[in-house]
PDB file of C-alpha atoms in Angstrom:
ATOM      1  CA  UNK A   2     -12.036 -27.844  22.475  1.00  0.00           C
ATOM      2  CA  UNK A   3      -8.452 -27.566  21.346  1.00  0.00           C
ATOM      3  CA  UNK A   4      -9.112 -29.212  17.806  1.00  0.00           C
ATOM      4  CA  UNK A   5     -11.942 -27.060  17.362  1.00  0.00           C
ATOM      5  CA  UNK A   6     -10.087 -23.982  18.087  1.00  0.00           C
ATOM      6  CA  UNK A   7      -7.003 -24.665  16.234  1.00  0.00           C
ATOM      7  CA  UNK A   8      -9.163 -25.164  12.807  1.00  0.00           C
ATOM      8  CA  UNK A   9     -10.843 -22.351  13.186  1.00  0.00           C
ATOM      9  CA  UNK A  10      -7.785 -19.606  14.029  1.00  0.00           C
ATOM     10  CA  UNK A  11      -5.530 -21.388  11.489  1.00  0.00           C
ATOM     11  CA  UNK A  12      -6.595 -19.885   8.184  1.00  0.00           C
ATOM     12  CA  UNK A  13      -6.538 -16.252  10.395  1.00  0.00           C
ATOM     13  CA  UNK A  14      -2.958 -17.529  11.416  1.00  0.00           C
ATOM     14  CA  UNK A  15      -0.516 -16.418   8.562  1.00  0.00           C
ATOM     15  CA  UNK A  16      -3.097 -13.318   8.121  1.00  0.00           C
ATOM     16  CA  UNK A  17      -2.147 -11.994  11.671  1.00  0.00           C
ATOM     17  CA  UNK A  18       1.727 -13.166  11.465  1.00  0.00           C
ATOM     18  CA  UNK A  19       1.726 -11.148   7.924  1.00  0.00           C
ATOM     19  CA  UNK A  20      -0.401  -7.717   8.887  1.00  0.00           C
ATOM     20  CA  UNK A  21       1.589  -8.048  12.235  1.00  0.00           C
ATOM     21  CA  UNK A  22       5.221  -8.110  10.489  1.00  0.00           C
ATOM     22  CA  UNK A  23       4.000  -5.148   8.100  1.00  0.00           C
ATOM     23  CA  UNK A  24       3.248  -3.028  10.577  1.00  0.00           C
ATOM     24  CA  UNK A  25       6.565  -3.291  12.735  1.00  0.00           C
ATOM     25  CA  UNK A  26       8.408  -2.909   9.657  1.00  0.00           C
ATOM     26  CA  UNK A  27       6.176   0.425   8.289  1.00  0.00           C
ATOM     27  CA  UNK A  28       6.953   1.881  12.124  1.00  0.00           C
ATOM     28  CA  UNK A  29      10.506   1.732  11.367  1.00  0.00           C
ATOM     29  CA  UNK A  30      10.719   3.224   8.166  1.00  0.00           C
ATOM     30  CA  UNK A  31       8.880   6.011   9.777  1.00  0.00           C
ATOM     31  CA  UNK A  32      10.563   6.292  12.779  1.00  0.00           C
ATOM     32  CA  UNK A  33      14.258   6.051  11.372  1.00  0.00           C
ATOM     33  CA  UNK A  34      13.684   9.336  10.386  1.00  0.00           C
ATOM     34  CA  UNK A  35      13.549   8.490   6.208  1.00  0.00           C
ATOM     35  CA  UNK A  36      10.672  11.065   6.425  1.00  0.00           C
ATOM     36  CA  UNK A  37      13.305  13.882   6.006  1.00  0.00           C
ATOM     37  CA  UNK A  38      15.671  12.331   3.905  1.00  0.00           C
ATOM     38  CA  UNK A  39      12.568  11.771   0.999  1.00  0.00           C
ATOM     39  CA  UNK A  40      11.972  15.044   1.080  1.00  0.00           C
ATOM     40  CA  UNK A  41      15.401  16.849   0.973  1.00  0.00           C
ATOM     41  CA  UNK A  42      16.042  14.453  -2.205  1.00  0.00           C
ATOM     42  CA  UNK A  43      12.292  14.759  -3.820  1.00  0.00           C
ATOM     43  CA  UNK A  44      12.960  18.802  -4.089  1.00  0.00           C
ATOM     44  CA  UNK A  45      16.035  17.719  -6.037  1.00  0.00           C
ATOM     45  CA  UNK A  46      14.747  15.270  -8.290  1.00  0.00           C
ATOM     46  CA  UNK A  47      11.844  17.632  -9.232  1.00  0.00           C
ATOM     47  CA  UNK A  48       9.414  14.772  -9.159  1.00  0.00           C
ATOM     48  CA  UNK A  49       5.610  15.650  -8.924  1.00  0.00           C
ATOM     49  CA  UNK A  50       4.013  15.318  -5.523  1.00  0.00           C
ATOM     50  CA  UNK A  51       1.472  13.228  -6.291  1.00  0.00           C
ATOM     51  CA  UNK A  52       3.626  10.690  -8.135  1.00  0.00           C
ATOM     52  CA  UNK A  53       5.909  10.550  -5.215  1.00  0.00           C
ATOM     53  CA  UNK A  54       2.982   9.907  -3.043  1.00  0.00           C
ATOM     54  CA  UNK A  55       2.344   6.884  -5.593  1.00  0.00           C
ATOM     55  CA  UNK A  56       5.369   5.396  -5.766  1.00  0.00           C
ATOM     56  CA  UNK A  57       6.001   5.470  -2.026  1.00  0.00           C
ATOM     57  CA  UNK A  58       2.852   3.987  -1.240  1.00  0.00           C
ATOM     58  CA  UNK A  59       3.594   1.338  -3.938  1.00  0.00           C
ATOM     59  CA  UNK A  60       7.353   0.209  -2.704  1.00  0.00           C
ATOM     60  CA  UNK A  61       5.944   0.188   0.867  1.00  0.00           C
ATOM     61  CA  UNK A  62       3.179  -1.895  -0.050  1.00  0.00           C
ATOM     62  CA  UNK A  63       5.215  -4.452  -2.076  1.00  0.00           C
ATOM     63  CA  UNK A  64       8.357  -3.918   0.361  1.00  0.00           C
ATOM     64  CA  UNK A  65       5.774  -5.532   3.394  1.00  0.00           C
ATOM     65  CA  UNK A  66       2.279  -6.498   2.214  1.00  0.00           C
ATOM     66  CA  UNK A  67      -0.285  -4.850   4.089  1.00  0.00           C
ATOM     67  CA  UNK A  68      -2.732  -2.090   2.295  1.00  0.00           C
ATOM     68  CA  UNK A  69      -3.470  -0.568   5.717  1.00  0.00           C
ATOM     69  CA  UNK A  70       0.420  -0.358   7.381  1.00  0.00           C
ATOM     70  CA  UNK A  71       1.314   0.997   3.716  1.00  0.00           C
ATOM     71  CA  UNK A  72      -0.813   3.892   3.717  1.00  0.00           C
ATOM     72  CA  UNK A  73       0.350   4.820   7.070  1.00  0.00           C
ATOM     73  CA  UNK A  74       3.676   4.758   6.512  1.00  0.00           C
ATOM     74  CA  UNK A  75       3.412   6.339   3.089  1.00  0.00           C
ATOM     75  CA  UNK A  76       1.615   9.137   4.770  1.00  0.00           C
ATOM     76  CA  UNK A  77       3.990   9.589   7.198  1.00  0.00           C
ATOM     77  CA  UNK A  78       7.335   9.839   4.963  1.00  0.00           C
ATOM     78  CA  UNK A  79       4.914  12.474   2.576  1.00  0.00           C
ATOM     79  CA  UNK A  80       3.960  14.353   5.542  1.00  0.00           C
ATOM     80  CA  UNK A  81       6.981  16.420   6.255  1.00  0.00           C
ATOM     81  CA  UNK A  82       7.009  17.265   2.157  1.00  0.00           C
ATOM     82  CA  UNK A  83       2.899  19.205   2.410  1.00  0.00           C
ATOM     83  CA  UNK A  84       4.480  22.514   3.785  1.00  0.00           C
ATOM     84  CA  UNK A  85       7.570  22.633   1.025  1.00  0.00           C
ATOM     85  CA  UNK A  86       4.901  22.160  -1.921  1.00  0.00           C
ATOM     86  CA  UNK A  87       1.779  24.574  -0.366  1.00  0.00           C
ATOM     87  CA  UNK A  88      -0.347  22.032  -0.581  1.00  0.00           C
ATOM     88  CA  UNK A  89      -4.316  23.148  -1.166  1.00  0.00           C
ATOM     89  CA  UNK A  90      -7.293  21.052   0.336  1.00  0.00           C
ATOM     90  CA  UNK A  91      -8.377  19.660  -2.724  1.00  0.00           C
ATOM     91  CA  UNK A  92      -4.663  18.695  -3.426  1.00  0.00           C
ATOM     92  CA  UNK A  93      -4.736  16.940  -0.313  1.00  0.00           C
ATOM     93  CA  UNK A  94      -7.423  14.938  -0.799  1.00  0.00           C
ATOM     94  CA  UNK A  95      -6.391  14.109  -3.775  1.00  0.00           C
ATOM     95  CA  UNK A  96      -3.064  13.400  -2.602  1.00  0.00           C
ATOM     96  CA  UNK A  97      -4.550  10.623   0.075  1.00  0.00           C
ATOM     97  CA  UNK A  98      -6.776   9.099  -2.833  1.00  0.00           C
ATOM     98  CA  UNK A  99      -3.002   8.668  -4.883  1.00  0.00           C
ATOM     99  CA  UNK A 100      -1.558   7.313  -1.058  1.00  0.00           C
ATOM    100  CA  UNK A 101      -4.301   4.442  -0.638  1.00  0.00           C
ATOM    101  CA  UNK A 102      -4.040   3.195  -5.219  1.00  0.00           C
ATOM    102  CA  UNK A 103      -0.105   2.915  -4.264  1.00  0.00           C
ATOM    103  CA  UNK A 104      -0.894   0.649  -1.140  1.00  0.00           C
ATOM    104  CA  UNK A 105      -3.432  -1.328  -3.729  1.00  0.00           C
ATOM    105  CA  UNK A 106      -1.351  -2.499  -6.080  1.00  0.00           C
ATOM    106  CA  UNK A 107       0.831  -5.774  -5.965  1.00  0.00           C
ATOM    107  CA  UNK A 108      -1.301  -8.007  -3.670  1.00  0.00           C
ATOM    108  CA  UNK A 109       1.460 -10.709  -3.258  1.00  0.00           C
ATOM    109  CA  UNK A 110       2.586 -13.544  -1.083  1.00  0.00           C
ATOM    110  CA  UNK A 111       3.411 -11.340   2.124  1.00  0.00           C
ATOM    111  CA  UNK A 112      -0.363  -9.549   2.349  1.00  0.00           C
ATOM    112  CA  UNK A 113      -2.467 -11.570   4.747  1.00  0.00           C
ATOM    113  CA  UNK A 114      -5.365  -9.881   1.601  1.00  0.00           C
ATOM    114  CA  UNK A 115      -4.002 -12.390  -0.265  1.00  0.00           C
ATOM    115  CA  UNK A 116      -3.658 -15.040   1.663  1.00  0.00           C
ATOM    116  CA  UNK A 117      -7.617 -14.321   2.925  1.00  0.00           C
ATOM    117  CA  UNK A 118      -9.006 -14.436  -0.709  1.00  0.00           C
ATOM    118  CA  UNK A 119      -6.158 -17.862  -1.260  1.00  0.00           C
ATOM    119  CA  UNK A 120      -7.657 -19.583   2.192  1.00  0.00           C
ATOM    120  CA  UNK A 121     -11.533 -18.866   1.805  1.00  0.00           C
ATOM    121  CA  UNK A 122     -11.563 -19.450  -1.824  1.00  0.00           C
ATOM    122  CA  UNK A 123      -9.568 -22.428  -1.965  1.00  0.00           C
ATOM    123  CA  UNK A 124      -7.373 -21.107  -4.982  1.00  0.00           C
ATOM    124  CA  UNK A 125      -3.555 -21.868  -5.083  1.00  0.00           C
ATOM    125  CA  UNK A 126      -1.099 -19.465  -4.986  1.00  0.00           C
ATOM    126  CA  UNK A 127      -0.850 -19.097  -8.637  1.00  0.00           C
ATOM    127  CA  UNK A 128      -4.748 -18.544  -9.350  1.00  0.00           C
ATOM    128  CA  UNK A 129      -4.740 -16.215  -6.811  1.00  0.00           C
ATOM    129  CA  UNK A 130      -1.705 -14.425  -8.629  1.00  0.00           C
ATOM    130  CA  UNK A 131      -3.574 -14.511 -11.316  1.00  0.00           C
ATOM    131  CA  UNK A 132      -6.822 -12.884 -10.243  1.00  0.00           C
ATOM    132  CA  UNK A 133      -6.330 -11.248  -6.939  1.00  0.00           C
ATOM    133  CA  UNK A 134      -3.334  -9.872  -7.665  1.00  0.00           C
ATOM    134  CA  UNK A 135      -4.010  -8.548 -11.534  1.00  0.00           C
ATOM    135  CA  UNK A 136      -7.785  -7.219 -10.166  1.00  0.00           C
ATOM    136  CA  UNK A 137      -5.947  -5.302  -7.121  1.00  0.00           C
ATOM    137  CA  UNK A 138      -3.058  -3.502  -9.769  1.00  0.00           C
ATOM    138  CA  UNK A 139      -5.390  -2.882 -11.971  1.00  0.00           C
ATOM    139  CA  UNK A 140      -7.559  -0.737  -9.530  1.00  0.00           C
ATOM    140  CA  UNK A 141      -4.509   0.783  -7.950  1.00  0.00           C
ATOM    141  CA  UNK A 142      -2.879   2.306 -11.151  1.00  0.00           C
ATOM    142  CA  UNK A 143      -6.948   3.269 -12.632  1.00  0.00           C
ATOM    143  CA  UNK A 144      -7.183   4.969  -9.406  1.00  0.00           C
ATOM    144  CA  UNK A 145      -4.140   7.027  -9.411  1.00  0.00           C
ATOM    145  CA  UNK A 146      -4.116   7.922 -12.931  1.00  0.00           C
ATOM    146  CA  UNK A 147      -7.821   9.675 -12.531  1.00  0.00           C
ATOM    147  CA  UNK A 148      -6.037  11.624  -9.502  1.00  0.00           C
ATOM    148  CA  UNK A 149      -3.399  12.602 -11.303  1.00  0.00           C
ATOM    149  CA  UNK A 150      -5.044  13.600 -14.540  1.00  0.00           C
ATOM    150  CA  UNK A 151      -7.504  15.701 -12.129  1.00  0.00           C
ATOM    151  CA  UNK A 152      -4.315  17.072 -10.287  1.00  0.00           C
ATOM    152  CA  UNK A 153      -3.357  19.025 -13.143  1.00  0.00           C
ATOM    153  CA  UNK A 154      -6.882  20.762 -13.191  1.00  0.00           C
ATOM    154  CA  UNK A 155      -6.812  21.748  -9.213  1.00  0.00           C
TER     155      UNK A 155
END
């Protein structure tokens, strides 16, 4: 019963350790208060909203893996900025579409996404570079560039 066991939980293994880790690490961020510090320096660096919402989304992602833990996070440190900027409804919305390209991009070695499409497709690490990672940019930045264009329009 053991041996049956172990084979099947060890591909879900480094998935769990890895979504697990991101999380823990995107609670931090949020709770160490970094929140308010992004957004007394974004209203001095005069950078769009919706960029910011991006780019945050993006370093969280590649910073500790998981698509789900980074758009969490990145919603929490963009939070506190909504009532400096006025934000509309449709802005908003837009706003969480630009949030969840930034957590798509990058699919690397510490996103258990990764490692799922590496395990159950039997591709090494560098295939899966290759594809997974090039297919999941590639949708990210597409995604966020339609937001923004339409951003300027709302």
């Amino acid at each position: 019963m053991q041996q049956i066991t172990t084979k099947a939980l060890e591909p879900a293994g480094i998935i769990i350790l890895v979504t697990g880790a991101g999380g823990v690490f995107g609670e931090m961020l949020i709770q160490s208060g970094i929140g308010d510090v992004l957004a007394d320096s974004m209203q001095s660096v005069q950078m769009p909203l919706m960029l910011f919402a991006f780019i945050t989304a993006t370093i969280v992602r590649i910073a500790q893996g998981s698509a789900t833990v980074s758009m969490i996070t990145a919603a929490g440190l963009v939070a506190p900025l909504l009532d400096t900027y006025n934000v509309s409804d449709p802005m908003l919305g837009l706003l969480v579409i630009a949030i969840a390209s930034g957590a798509t991009v990058v699919s690397h070695v510490n996103d258990s996404g990764f490692w799922l499409v590496n395990r159950y497709f039997g591709l090494t690490e560098k295939e899966t570079l290759q594809s997974w990672t090039v297919m999941e940019t590639i949708i990210g930045v597409v995604g966020f560039t339609v937001v923004f264009i339409i951003s300027f329009f709302v």
